[in-house]
XYZ file of N, CA and C in Angstrom:
867
model
N 3.305 -42.110 -26.043
C 3.691 -43.222 -24.503
C 4.700 -42.254 -23.803
N 4.525 -43.029 -22.790
C 4.681 -42.950 -21.656
C 5.824 -42.395 -20.847
N 6.382 -41.429 -20.252
C 7.664 -41.542 -19.966
C 7.688 -41.858 -18.070
N 8.665 -42.739 -18.298
C 9.162 -43.812 -17.341
C 9.846 -42.973 -16.411
N 9.973 -43.045 -15.261
C 10.264 -41.942 -14.011
C 10.547 -43.029 -12.620
N 12.149 -43.353 -12.833
C 12.997 -43.852 -11.538
C 12.333 -43.783 -10.124
N 12.349 -44.543 -9.533
C 11.547 -44.689 -7.704
C 12.592 -44.004 -7.229
N 13.784 -43.497 -7.791
C 14.613 -42.294 -6.817
C 14.317 -40.829 -7.748
N 14.220 -40.851 -8.932
C 13.602 -39.600 -9.374
C 12.113 -39.201 -8.183
N 11.067 -40.076 -8.455
C 10.242 -39.881 -7.443
C 10.276 -39.153 -6.616
N 11.505 -40.265 -5.860
C 11.121 -40.208 -4.026
C 11.975 -38.474 -4.060
N 12.553 -38.075 -4.711
C 13.829 -36.361 -5.031
C 12.659 -35.917 -5.370
N 11.801 -35.952 -6.007
C 10.811 -34.923 -6.670
C 9.522 -34.708 -5.350
N 9.659 -35.668 -4.904
C 8.050 -35.366 -3.438
C 9.222 -35.067 -2.364
N 10.462 -35.397 -2.280
C 11.217 -34.755 -1.026
C 11.262 -33.536 -1.139
N 11.230 -33.069 -2.510
C 11.439 -31.577 -2.767
C 10.023 -30.263 -2.616
N 9.506 -31.072 -2.940
C 7.859 -30.965 -3.078
C 7.837 -30.191 -1.392
N 8.236 -31.517 -0.989
C 8.071 -30.894 0.557
C 9.234 -29.876 1.724
N 9.548 -29.787 0.960
C 10.648 -28.879 2.065
C 9.848 -27.509 1.492
N 9.749 -27.293 -0.243
C 9.609 -26.273 -0.607
C 8.028 -26.288 0.359
N 7.408 -26.974 0.653
C 5.505 -26.756 1.729
C 5.972 -25.789 2.374
N 7.297 -26.480 3.378
C 7.074 -26.798 4.993
C 7.581 -24.753 5.021
N 8.713 -24.445 3.719
C 9.140 -23.076 3.879
C 8.239 -22.424 3.738
N 6.912 -22.566 2.961
C 6.583 -21.794 2.743
C 5.270 -22.014 3.786
N 4.965 -22.652 4.651
C 4.033 -22.486 5.631
C 4.507 -21.839 6.874
N 6.718 -21.780 6.956
C 7.225 -21.581 7.759
C 7.322 -20.181 7.519
N 6.636 -19.032 6.513
C 7.321 -18.511 5.982
C 5.436 -17.281 6.539
N 4.688 -17.949 6.127
C 3.577 -17.776 6.214
C 2.883 -17.940 7.995
N 3.330 -18.782 9.014
C 3.808 -18.709 10.188
C 4.469 -17.172 10.671
N 5.767 -17.273 10.214
C 6.694 -15.721 10.708
C 5.465 -14.436 10.188
N 5.195 -14.853 8.938
C 4.339 -13.295 8.652
C 3.061 -12.849 9.131
N 2.511 -14.004 9.689
C 1.373 -14.497 10.097
C 1.516 -13.831 11.742
N 2.587 -14.354 12.368
C 2.400 -13.771 13.882
C 1.599 -12.588 14.564
N 2.841 -11.892 13.658
C 2.270 -10.566 14.390
C 0.821 -9.954 14.233
N 0.220 -10.228 13.015
C -0.811 -10.291 13.384
C -1.950 -10.780 14.387
N -1.750 -11.893 14.865
C -2.372 -12.872 15.226
C -2.098 -12.404 16.750
N -1.067 -11.723 16.785
C -0.782 -11.005 18.453
C -1.295 -10.465 18.283
N -1.591 -8.790 17.456
C -2.317 -7.644 17.829
C -3.915 -8.234 17.552
N -4.815 -8.915 17.544
C -5.612 -9.747 17.438
C -6.049 -9.567 18.888
N -5.367 -10.572 19.453
C -5.007 -11.184 20.849
C -5.558 -10.299 21.401
N -4.104 -9.383 21.745
C -3.792 -7.743 22.584
C -5.097 -6.604 22.916
N -5.992 -6.793 21.170
C -6.875 -6.114 21.033
C -8.176 -6.332 22.493
N -7.882 -7.552 22.428
C -9.603 -8.330 23.100
C -9.212 -8.200 24.273
N -7.817 -7.274 24.861
C -7.504 -7.168 26.245
C -8.238 -5.625 26.997
N -8.064 -5.742 28.089
C -8.003 -4.345 28.627
C -6.536 -4.130 29.246
N -6.560 -3.491 30.193
C -5.021 -2.949 30.685
C -4.905 -3.801 31.222
N -5.546 -4.852 32.231
C -4.992 -5.735 33.191
C -4.450 -6.857 32.277
N -5.503 -7.495 31.650
C -4.580 -8.666 30.942
C -3.415 -8.008 29.872
N -3.691 -6.984 29.339
C -2.523 -7.223 28.302
C -1.327 -6.774 29.363
N -1.165 -6.669 30.270
C -0.062 -7.054 31.145
C 0.665 -8.145 32.310
N -0.469 -8.463 32.066
C -0.195 -9.876 33.554
C -0.851 -11.539 32.959
N -1.430 -11.331 31.793
C -1.907 -12.428 31.002
C -0.842 -12.792 30.003
N -1.070 -14.229 29.795
C -0.248 -14.919 28.748
C -0.588 -13.830 27.451
N 0.419 -13.434 26.485
C 0.348 -12.846 25.154
C -0.089 -13.166 24.126
N -0.068 -14.589 24.151
C -0.503 -15.577 23.087
C -1.906 -16.269 23.180
N -2.209 -15.912 24.351
C -3.874 -16.204 24.475
C -4.876 -15.122 25.171
N -5.919 -15.823 24.952
C -7.109 -15.134 25.440
C -6.796 -14.082 26.973
N -7.380 -13.240 27.320
C -7.535 -12.646 28.356
C -8.876 -11.974 29.154
N -10.292 -12.529 28.716
C -10.975 -11.705 28.926
C -11.703 -11.129 27.239
N -12.726 -10.641 27.324
C -13.871 -10.311 25.905
C -13.963 -8.848 25.902
N -12.762 -8.165 25.749
C -12.734 -6.211 25.638
C -12.936 -5.501 24.907
N -12.989 -6.678 23.396
C -12.918 -5.797 22.058
C -13.850 -4.691 22.113
N -14.520 -4.980 22.463
C -16.200 -4.335 22.080
C -15.581 -2.472 22.407
N -15.747 -2.939 24.242
C -14.686 -1.925 25.284
C -13.475 -1.148 24.669
N -12.873 -1.925 23.920
C -11.706 -1.163 23.198
C -11.746 -0.150 22.113
N -13.146 -0.861 21.743
C -13.991 -0.089 20.383
C -14.320 1.390 20.200
N -14.796 1.036 21.016
C -15.695 2.081 21.891
C -14.871 3.617 22.696
N -14.084 3.164 22.502
C -12.642 4.100 23.314
C -11.953 4.737 22.233
N -12.314 3.464 21.397
C -11.298 4.214 20.407
C -11.623 5.205 19.905
N -13.348 4.919 19.356
C -14.003 6.232 18.342
C -14.603 7.598 19.006
N -14.382 6.809 20.561
C -14.709 8.027 21.547
C -13.803 8.778 22.418
N -12.832 8.336 22.116
C -11.224 9.115 22.438
C -10.801 10.406 21.768
N -10.383 11.899 22.660
C -9.877 12.400 22.559
C -11.496 13.640 21.104
N -12.825 13.127 21.801
C -13.859 13.229 20.749
C -14.183 12.706 19.252
N -13.386 11.929 19.194
C -13.261 10.403 18.065
C -12.241 11.553 17.027
N -10.969 11.589 17.382
C -9.918 12.055 16.780
C -9.789 11.171 15.727
N -10.016 9.650 16.570
C -9.404 8.881 15.177
C -10.050 8.764 14.045
N -11.430 9.125 14.230
C -12.377 8.432 12.656
C -11.945 10.463 12.065
N -11.805 11.412 12.759
C -10.186 12.052 11.280
C -9.307 11.722 10.774
N -8.332 11.048 11.462
C -7.898 11.027 10.654
C -7.375 9.326 10.329
N -8.739 8.705 10.382
C -8.979 7.366 9.237
C -8.528 8.109 7.893
N -10.095 8.811 7.821
C -10.380 10.148 7.126
C -9.568 10.505 6.810
N -8.460 11.218 7.161
C -7.437 12.459 6.138
C -6.295 10.683 6.341
N -6.294 9.357 6.106
C -5.424 8.738 5.516
C -6.436 8.205 4.372
N -7.885 7.711 4.477
C -8.320 7.752 2.740
C -8.178 8.533 1.966
N -8.085 9.841 2.348
C -7.446 11.340 1.930
C -6.552 10.939 1.185
N -5.319 10.818 1.558
C -4.023 11.056 1.511
C -3.737 9.453 0.793
N -3.947 8.613 0.760
C -4.499 7.369 0.312
C -4.258 7.100 -1.188
N -6.173 7.308 -0.817
C -6.704 7.079 -2.117
C -6.872 7.736 -3.158
N -7.128 9.621 -3.257
C -6.894 10.337 -3.718
C -5.578 10.435 -4.565
N -4.366 11.057 -3.963
C -3.047 9.879 -4.184
C -2.752 9.194 -5.057
N -2.816 8.023 -4.487
C -2.728 7.257 -5.029
C -3.626 6.427 -6.889
N -4.434 7.343 -6.749
C -5.509 7.413 -8.098
C -4.514 8.696 -8.908
N -4.853 9.693 -8.444
C -4.478 10.494 -9.669
C -2.506 10.046 -9.903
N -1.706 9.647 -8.863
C -0.310 9.066 -9.588
C -0.271 7.972 -9.928
N -1.270 7.094 -9.854
C -1.443 6.360 -10.853
C -1.924 6.166 -12.298
N -2.556 7.379 -12.637
C -3.317 8.221 -13.897
C -1.746 8.270 -14.047
N -1.301 9.279 -13.614
C 0.804 10.166 -13.606
C 1.578 9.000 -14.261
N 1.057 8.138 -13.544
C 2.730 7.004 -13.962
C 2.290 6.438 -15.144
N 0.447 5.868 -15.983
C 0.399 4.668 -16.778
C 0.487 5.883 -17.887
N 0.587 7.304 -17.981
C 0.096 7.921 -18.403
C 1.819 7.920 -18.779
N 3.228 8.422 -18.018
C 4.393 8.436 -18.131
C 5.013 7.331 -18.772
N 4.676 6.027 -18.306
C 4.676 4.845 -18.940
C 4.866 4.665 -19.830
N 3.293 4.571 -20.568
C 3.232 4.631 -21.798
C 3.736 5.885 -22.818
N 3.977 7.091 -22.538
C 5.667 7.657 -23.021
C 6.013 6.761 -23.397
N 7.044 6.731 -22.408
C 8.306 6.580 -22.402
C 8.687 5.038 -23.452
N 7.140 3.983 -23.182
C 7.053 2.816 -23.826
C 6.857 3.277 -25.572
N 6.448 4.100 -26.321
C 5.502 4.011 -27.061
C 5.783 4.890 -27.749
N 6.436 6.436 -27.355
C 6.994 6.793 -28.110
C 8.569 7.500 -28.348
N 8.791 7.842 -29.335
C 10.155 8.204 -29.733
C 10.601 9.572 -29.790
N 11.286 10.055 -28.926
C 11.942 11.795 -28.698
C 12.776 11.747 -28.231
N 13.525 12.622 -28.262
C 15.578 12.538 -27.991
C 15.026 12.962 -26.546
N 15.936 12.498 -26.244
C 16.400 12.385 -24.812
C 15.702 11.136 -24.154
N 15.204 10.260 -24.995
C 13.489 9.347 -24.105
C 15.046 8.160 -22.631
N 16.393 7.990 -23.656
C 17.085 7.084 -22.488
C 17.430 7.709 -21.572
N 18.207 9.145 -21.593
C 18.081 9.993 -20.634
C 17.047 9.967 -19.578
N 15.957 10.280 -20.324
C 14.526 10.289 -19.132
C 14.244 9.618 -18.810
N 15.117 7.697 -18.740
C 14.529 6.698 -18.352
C 15.346 6.564 -16.998
N 16.591 6.844 -17.916
C 17.896 6.612 -17.061
C 17.461 7.721 -15.651
N 16.950 8.346 -15.679
C 16.876 9.600 -14.706
C 15.579 8.996 -13.540
N 14.223 7.956 -14.455
C 13.324 7.847 -13.333
C 13.600 6.548 -12.298
N 14.499 5.654 -13.101
C 15.525 4.328 -12.370
C 16.500 5.183 -11.429
N 16.718 5.932 -11.575
C 18.240 6.614 -10.627
C 17.383 6.973 -9.595
N 15.687 8.008 -10.279
C 15.134 8.579 -9.239
C 14.382 7.695 -7.416
N 13.892 6.276 -8.183
C 13.282 5.320 -6.737
C 14.637 4.596 -6.553
N 16.340 4.802 -7.088
C 16.852 4.028 -6.333
C 17.050 5.024 -4.551
N 16.877 6.539 -4.726
C 16.943 7.076 -3.915
C 15.953 7.098 -2.689
N 16.562 6.955 -1.273
C 15.479 7.008 0.222
C 13.969 7.793 -0.126
N 13.566 7.739 0.036
C 12.205 8.956 0.404
C 12.607 9.650 1.297
N 13.367 9.228 2.677
C 14.228 9.524 3.750
C 14.801 10.353 3.298
N 15.542 10.557 2.428
C 16.247 11.627 2.090
C 15.822 12.826 1.409
N 14.633 12.708 0.897
C 13.522 13.630 -0.230
C 12.920 14.341 0.700
N 12.539 13.990 1.986
C 11.102 14.682 3.515
C 11.670 16.260 4.051
N 13.259 16.115 3.734
C 13.853 17.558 4.213
C 13.619 18.993 3.309
N 14.189 18.217 1.931
C 14.093 18.878 0.728
C 12.130 19.370 0.569
N 11.123 18.478 0.876
C 9.801 18.691 0.384
C 9.579 20.047 1.414
N 9.914 19.488 2.318
C 9.367 19.985 3.688
C 9.563 21.616 3.747
N 11.348 22.170 3.262
C 11.962 23.551 3.058
C 10.834 24.077 1.340
N 10.650 23.106 0.710
C 9.573 23.600 -0.180
C 8.534 23.544 -0.084
N 7.476 23.288 0.731
C 6.408 23.296 0.964
C 6.297 24.598 1.918
N 7.224 24.659 2.851
C 7.609 25.594 3.137
C 7.386 26.766 3.452
N 8.128 27.129 2.187
C 8.595 28.195 1.004
C 7.743 29.044 0.304
N 6.485 27.564 -0.288
C 5.504 28.580 -0.973
C 3.783 28.361 0.045
N 4.587 28.170 1.932
C 3.216 28.088 2.759
C 2.382 27.004 2.408
N 2.741 25.620 2.078
C 1.753 24.563 1.883
C 1.978 23.445 3.214
N 2.704 23.401 4.150
C 3.007 23.173 5.042
C 2.120 22.649 6.243
N 1.130 21.839 7.399
C 0.354 21.655 7.664
C -0.961 21.815 6.144
N -1.010 21.445 5.845
C -2.049 21.789 4.406
C -1.854 19.594 3.957
N -3.311 19.817 3.608
C -3.026 18.160 2.654
C -2.574 17.587 1.493
N -2.110 19.070 0.868
C -1.390 18.854 -0.569
C -0.380 18.824 -0.244
N 0.529 18.835 1.611
C 2.350 18.820 1.606
C 1.742 17.102 1.391
N 0.782 16.389 1.677
C 1.106 14.917 1.346
C 0.239 14.275 -0.161
N -0.483 15.377 -0.843
C -1.007 14.374 -2.080
C 0.076 15.004 -2.935
N 0.584 16.161 -2.900
C 1.540 16.132 -3.892
C 2.374 15.306 -3.913
N 3.343 15.037 -2.898
C 4.318 13.894 -3.324
C 3.736 12.624 -3.602
N 2.336 12.092 -3.401
C 1.799 10.780 -4.131
C 1.567 10.868 -5.020
N 1.806 11.822 -6.374
C 1.877 11.925 -7.341
C 2.518 11.626 -8.711
N 3.767 11.989 -7.386
C 4.861 11.719 -8.452
C 5.417 10.126 -7.478
N 5.627 9.126 -8.541
C 6.344 7.916 -8.622
C 6.974 7.448 -9.051
N 8.520 7.477 -8.609
C 9.616 7.001 -10.009
C 9.175 5.253 -10.471
N 9.005 4.630 -9.779
C 8.888 3.115 -9.570
C 7.802 2.466 -9.978
N 6.624 3.637 -9.959
C 5.071 3.289 -10.446
C 5.233 3.681 -12.236
N 6.212 4.653 -12.248
C 6.430 4.514 -13.471
C 7.153 3.903 -14.478
N 8.147 3.087 -13.994
C 8.711 2.357 -14.125
C 7.606 0.872 -14.487
N 7.203 0.439 -13.883
C 6.259 -0.648 -13.810
C 5.052 -0.464 -15.071
N 5.078 0.772 -15.144
C 3.709 1.237 -15.694
C 4.344 1.418 -18.154
N 6.038 1.640 -18.106
C 6.703 1.134 -18.256
C 6.592 -0.241 -19.596
N 7.356 -0.851 -18.259
C 7.462 -2.358 -18.468
C 6.145 -2.988 -18.853
N 5.166 -3.120 -17.900
C 3.583 -3.378 -18.813
C 2.972 -3.155 -19.504
N 3.704 -1.208 -20.475
C 3.255 -1.154 -21.869
C 3.712 -1.806 -22.455
N 4.964 -2.156 -23.119
C 6.028 -3.054 -23.195
C 5.614 -4.553 -23.254
N 5.011 -4.961 -22.493
C 4.670 -6.433 -23.449
C 2.842 -6.448 -23.653
N 1.775 -5.498 -22.965
C 1.053 -6.013 -23.440
C 0.184 -4.586 -24.818
N 1.314 -3.638 -24.636
C 0.328 -2.542 -25.937
C 0.995 -2.955 -27.332
N 0.491 -3.285 -28.745
C 1.444 -4.104 -29.608
C 1.412 -2.112 -29.996
N 2.059 -2.083 -30.669
C 2.786 -0.767 -31.928
C 1.822 -0.861 -32.884
N 1.271 -2.549 -33.388
C -0.230 -2.378 -34.679
C -1.369 -2.038 -34.585
N -1.830 -2.673 -32.964
C -2.970 -1.611 -32.435
C -3.079 -0.075 -32.224
N -1.705 0.437 -31.770
C -1.922 2.518 -31.553
C -2.040 1.917 -33.566
N -1.337 2.095 -34.440
C -1.564 2.016 -35.740
C -2.807 2.461 -36.269
N -3.790 1.289 -35.846
C -4.593 1.273 -36.989
C -5.686 2.011 -35.287
N -5.025 1.991 -34.424
C -6.423 3.276 -33.979
C -6.189 4.878 -34.744
N -4.613 5.215 -35.469
C -4.529 6.497 -35.525
C -5.074 6.295 -37.568
N -4.591 5.292 -38.011
C -5.491 4.983 -38.916
C -7.146 4.960 -39.140
N -7.354 5.329 -38.413
C -9.566 5.413 -37.824
C -9.262 6.566 -37.597
N -8.749 7.273 -37.157
C -8.452 8.898 -37.032
C -8.954 8.753 -35.798
N -8.037 8.145 -34.372
C -8.422 8.508 -32.942
C -6.997 8.996 -32.894
N -7.125 10.513 -32.172
C -6.147 11.275 -31.441
C -5.538 10.502 -30.733
N -4.644 11.089 -30.302
C -3.560 10.800 -28.616
C -4.374 10.128 -27.885
N -5.012 11.078 -27.473
C -5.613 11.753 -25.696
C -6.512 9.933 -26.051
N -7.768 10.239 -27.258
C -9.186 9.251 -26.569
C -8.339 7.842 -27.308
N -6.632 7.721 -27.674
C -6.302 6.339 -27.623
C -5.695 5.896 -26.287
N -5.476 6.613 -26.131
C -5.011 6.454 -24.548
C -5.957 6.641 -23.371
N -7.361 6.773 -23.134
C -8.137 6.293 -22.104
C -9.059 5.611 -22.868
N -8.978 5.042 -24.504
C -10.486 4.315 -24.907
C -9.668 2.769 -24.834
N -8.654 3.255 -25.396
C -7.227 1.833 -25.532
C -6.547 1.064 -24.569
N -5.279 2.447 -24.336
C -4.550 2.539 -23.357
C -5.143 1.280 -21.781
N -5.318 2.857 -21.293
C -5.768 2.491 -19.990
C -6.992 1.460 -19.715
N -7.690 0.796 -20.522
C -8.928 -0.263 -20.622
C -7.629 -1.782 -20.928
N -6.599 -1.641 -21.549
C -5.556 -2.694 -21.365
C -5.032 -3.405 -20.567
N -4.257 -1.922 -19.998
C -3.529 -1.843 -18.973
C -4.909 -1.748 -17.341
N -5.715 -2.501 -17.428
C -6.495 -2.659 -16.230
C -5.787 -3.231 -15.007
N -4.630 -4.676 -15.669
C -4.644 -5.106 -14.349
C -3.160 -4.713 -13.776
N -2.544 -3.710 -15.072
C -0.855 -3.115 -13.948
C -0.966 -1.835 -13.789
N -2.539 -1.387 -13.711
C -2.498 0.100 -12.556
C -3.887 -0.098 -11.659
N -4.208 -1.591 -11.576
C -4.807 -1.997 -10.107
C -2.805 -2.111 -9.318
N -2.124 -3.184 -10.003
C -0.930 -2.840 -9.474
C -0.206 -1.397 -8.786
N -0.221 -0.650 -9.874
C 0.406 0.350 -9.487
C -0.342 1.117 -8.156
N -1.729 1.054 -8.679
C -2.047 1.560 -7.601
C -2.172 1.379 -6.072
N -2.263 0.056 -6.051
C -2.191 -0.889 -4.386
C -0.561 -0.829 -4.359
N 0.343 -0.822 -5.129
C 1.064 -0.402 -4.184
C 1.006 0.876 -3.983
N 1.338 1.809 -4.193
C 0.947 3.340 -4.089
C 0.064 3.318 -2.680
N -1.121 2.617 -2.700
C -2.305 3.480 -1.224
C -2.058 2.628 -0.498
N -0.708 1.456 0.023
C 0.140 0.702 0.720
C 1.180 1.800 1.075
N 2.108 1.919 -0.071
C 2.943 2.754 0.626
C 2.662 3.909 1.350
N 1.957 4.536 0.775
C 0.816 5.950 1.626
C -0.083 6.352 2.577
N -0.428 4.851 2.717
C -1.236 4.481 3.657
C -0.034 4.135 5.361
N 0.949 3.683 5.141
C 1.698 3.875 6.170
C 2.670 4.467 5.888
N 2.611 5.271 5.237
C 3.654 6.456 5.346
C 3.771 6.943 6.869
N 5.108 7.146 6.940
C 4.699 7.885 8.396
C 6.011 9.208 8.654
N 7.056 8.972 8.088
C 7.792 9.893 8.274
C 7.829 11.462 7.036
N 7.054 11.129 6.473
C 6.672 12.281 5.406
C 5.871 12.857 6.712
N 4.510 12.179 6.759
C 3.568 13.108 7.449
C 4.027 13.617 9.047
N 4.891 13.050 9.543
C 5.866 13.841 11.038
C 6.611 14.340 10.267
N 6.641 15.273 9.490
C 7.577 15.907 8.676
C 7.126 17.046 8.696
N 6.033 16.820 7.547
C 5.053 18.110 7.177
C 3.490 17.927 7.642
N 2.782 17.393 8.344
C 1.756 18.091 9.198
C 2.260 18.111 10.441
N 1.511 19.088 11.045
C 1.774 19.780 12.473
C 0.616 19.287 13.396
N -0.961 20.621 12.398
C -2.658 20.409 13.722
C -2.591 18.366 13.672
N -2.932 17.832 14.515
C -3.675 16.610 15.011
C -5.042 16.785 13.611
N -5.901 17.222 13.560
C -6.473 17.566 12.533
C -6.452 16.874 10.585
N -4.863 17.159 10.627
C -4.467 16.551 9.153
C -3.905 15.652 9.753
N -3.821 14.836 11.202
C -2.646 13.736 10.633
C -2.726 12.683 10.184
N -2.340 11.518 9.852
C -3.179 9.963 9.269
C -2.964 9.379 10.735
N -3.139 8.090 10.433
C -3.560 7.192 11.569
C -2.055 6.568 12.291
N -1.184 6.551 11.553
C -0.204 5.955 11.723
C 0.536 7.248 12.953
N 0.740 8.610 12.005
C 0.895 9.348 12.557
C -0.450 9.853 14.059
N -1.313 9.224 14.379
C -1.950 9.537 15.282
C -1.832 8.709 16.642
N -1.267 7.031 16.115
C -1.182 6.070 16.584
C 0.374 6.447 17.256
N 0.751 6.933 17.219
C 2.209 7.160 17.548
C 1.937 8.452 18.667
N 1.269 8.967 18.409
C 0.818 9.896 19.340
C 0.536 9.735 20.896
N -0.446 8.818 20.469
C -0.925 8.199 21.640
C -0.339 7.509 22.710
N 0.928 6.928 21.794
C 1.824 5.581 22.862
C 2.434 6.881 23.434
N 2.913 7.974 22.902
C 3.926 8.672 23.958
C 2.666 9.058 24.754
N 1.553 9.402 24.320
C 1.020 10.352 26.079
C 1.271 8.991 27.553
N 1.822 7.229 27.149
C 1.408 7.091 28.051
C 3.062 7.329 28.865
N 3.402 8.069 28.604
C 5.142 8.045 29.208
C 4.917 10.031 29.902
N 4.126 10.949 28.549
C 4.348 12.100 28.943
C 2.869 12.329 30.334
N 1.974 12.031 29.418
C 1.104 12.572 30.929
C 0.896 11.506 31.600
N 1.100 10.026 31.857
C 1.458 9.432 33.136
C -0.543 8.269 32.644
N -1.124 8.607 30.670
C -2.497 8.285 30.779
C -1.943 6.601 30.334
N -2.525 5.531 30.380
C -2.297 4.237 29.898
C -3.101 4.124 28.913
N -2.711 4.092 27.943
C -3.704 4.621 25.910
C -3.019 3.358 25.308
N -2.385 2.185 25.928
C -2.145 0.867 25.364
C -2.535 0.132 24.280
N -4.391 0.347 25.125
C -4.884 -0.635 24.817
C -5.856 -0.193 23.639
N -5.756 0.996 23.189
C -6.435 1.903 22.400
C -5.368 1.671 20.803
N -4.097 1.814 21.375
C -3.078 1.866 20.132
C -3.391 0.534 19.736
N -3.308 -0.581 20.525
C -3.130 -1.981 19.847
C -4.660 -2.296 18.545
N -6.158 -1.456 19.340
C -7.327 -1.247 19.090
C -6.655 -0.257 17.339
N -6.288 0.312 17.631
C -6.749 1.371 16.289
C -5.457 0.890 15.353
N -4.093 0.086 15.712
C -3.905 -0.383 14.900
C -4.114 -1.657 14.231
N -5.215 -2.882 14.528
C -5.846 -3.285 14.094
C -6.534 -2.958 13.130
N -7.333 -2.290 13.405
C -8.692 -1.330 12.765
C -7.676 -0.318 11.440
N -6.649 -0.137 11.508
C -5.850 -0.023 10.325
C -5.024 -1.012 9.158
N -5.330 -1.848 9.561
C -4.471 -2.890 8.458
C -6.041 -3.852 8.243
N -7.204 -3.329 8.385
C -8.616 -3.628 7.581
C -9.016 -3.972 6.286
N -8.229 -1.752 6.025
C -8.353 -1.649 4.978
C -7.559 -2.127 3.659
N -6.176 -2.533 4.285
C -5.195 -3.259 3.481
C -5.756 -4.670 2.823
N -6.382 -5.309 4.142
C -7.019 -6.404 4.296
C -7.956 -6.173 2.938
N -8.773 -5.552 2.853
C -9.711 -5.122 2.065
C -8.773 -5.197 0.454
N -8.936 -4.183 0.365
C -7.715 -3.776 -0.713
C -7.232 -4.924 -1.555
N -6.333 -5.654 -0.559
C -5.948 -7.197 -1.168
C -6.491 -8.110 -1.781
N -8.046 -7.896 -1.312
C -8.893 -8.833 -1.644
C -10.172 -8.020 -2.799
N -9.811 -6.820 -2.847
C -10.628 -6.009 -3.930
C -9.384 -7.081 -4.866
N -8.855 -6.211 -5.276
C -7.721 -6.363 -6.297
C -7.251 -7.807 -6.875
N -8.053 -8.864 -5.970
C -6.517 -10.193 -6.201
C -7.636 -10.453 -8.059
N -9.255 -10.015 -8.209
C -9.257 -10.682 -9.080
C -8.285 -10.408 -10.646
N -8.156 -8.521 -10.858
C -7.428 -8.273 -11.382
C -6.301 -8.855 -11.732
N -4.993 -9.362 -10.579
C -4.067 -9.895 -10.654
C -4.168 -11.384 -11.481
N -5.563 -11.971 -11.148
C -5.971 -12.972 -11.807
C -6.429 -13.071 -13.758
N -6.558 -12.107 -13.126
C -7.051 -11.545 -15.082
C -5.431 -11.866 -15.850
N -4.796 -11.246 -15.059
C -2.976 -11.067 -15.753
C -2.403 -11.962 -16.217
N -2.651 -13.144 -14.705
C -1.611 -14.198 -14.514
C -2.594 -15.423 -16.216
N -3.576 -15.154 -16.414
C -4.518 -15.912 -17.280
C -4.511 -15.227 -18.959
N -4.113 -13.925 -18.578
C -3.942 -13.735 -19.870
C -3.120 -13.817 -21.418
N -1.898 -14.544 -20.865
C -0.910 -15.088 -21.475
C -1.006 -15.883 -22.644
N -2.798 -16.933 -21.338
C -1.855 -18.807 -22.009
C -4.138 -18.459 -22.892
N -4.463 -16.879 -22.761
C -5.555 -16.921 -23.934
C -5.467 -16.273 -25.062
N -6.025 -16.813 -26.317
C -6.208 -16.236 -27.688
C -7.214 -15.376 -27.914
């Protein structure tokens, strides 16, 4: 039997779809407009940046700006890029492994105080990171880790929100029966985790890693507090220092800052595209048997 739909209902349905589509278009335009402006600004020289229309091209000086970015101050931009990849890549990878192991333990092991531990985890990611920066600085200063890569890597290894996501994903994808069958076959807990659990949590692990990577890549207040020497700075901190030189020493490096900011978002775009297939797998996983 075919269900008949009245003309009024069909008209209301189409109107609702158009309204939702219009909202999505406006939200996309609002989100992409800063990127569009940044791309336009990175192609201009100093004169075009200040005297031309900010929403359209004025000459093509992108290659000159790129050359200046990579050669300014003996190529310190490349060092900052390598530091950002180190902190975001290594820190997020280690933090993801710890979060998956912790979330798996909270979801599939029964031990005294499990509820209290989970409550502490939930309460921890409700605390703003800015409130923890000063205690972290005092701690690292006492043990001599200020202005070292460890001052950035260690905080990246502990992320309560990632633990929460890992626990929720474990409860949804790892059945008790599978773990019991593996134990009956003689597999130890470490083998079960690395051989079975991690492979089944690929989608969740990719999400946790991406969120941690973006958060560390965009971090500003923590590196500003614990990193002093330029050789250990991140991209955000280095570009912030360049933007201040325009006022401190009379050197106008605005074009370099804008070009560097454009380059800094490219790894985020690549990461999003690379991780997309894992999310697609996770979305279709529930429809397959």
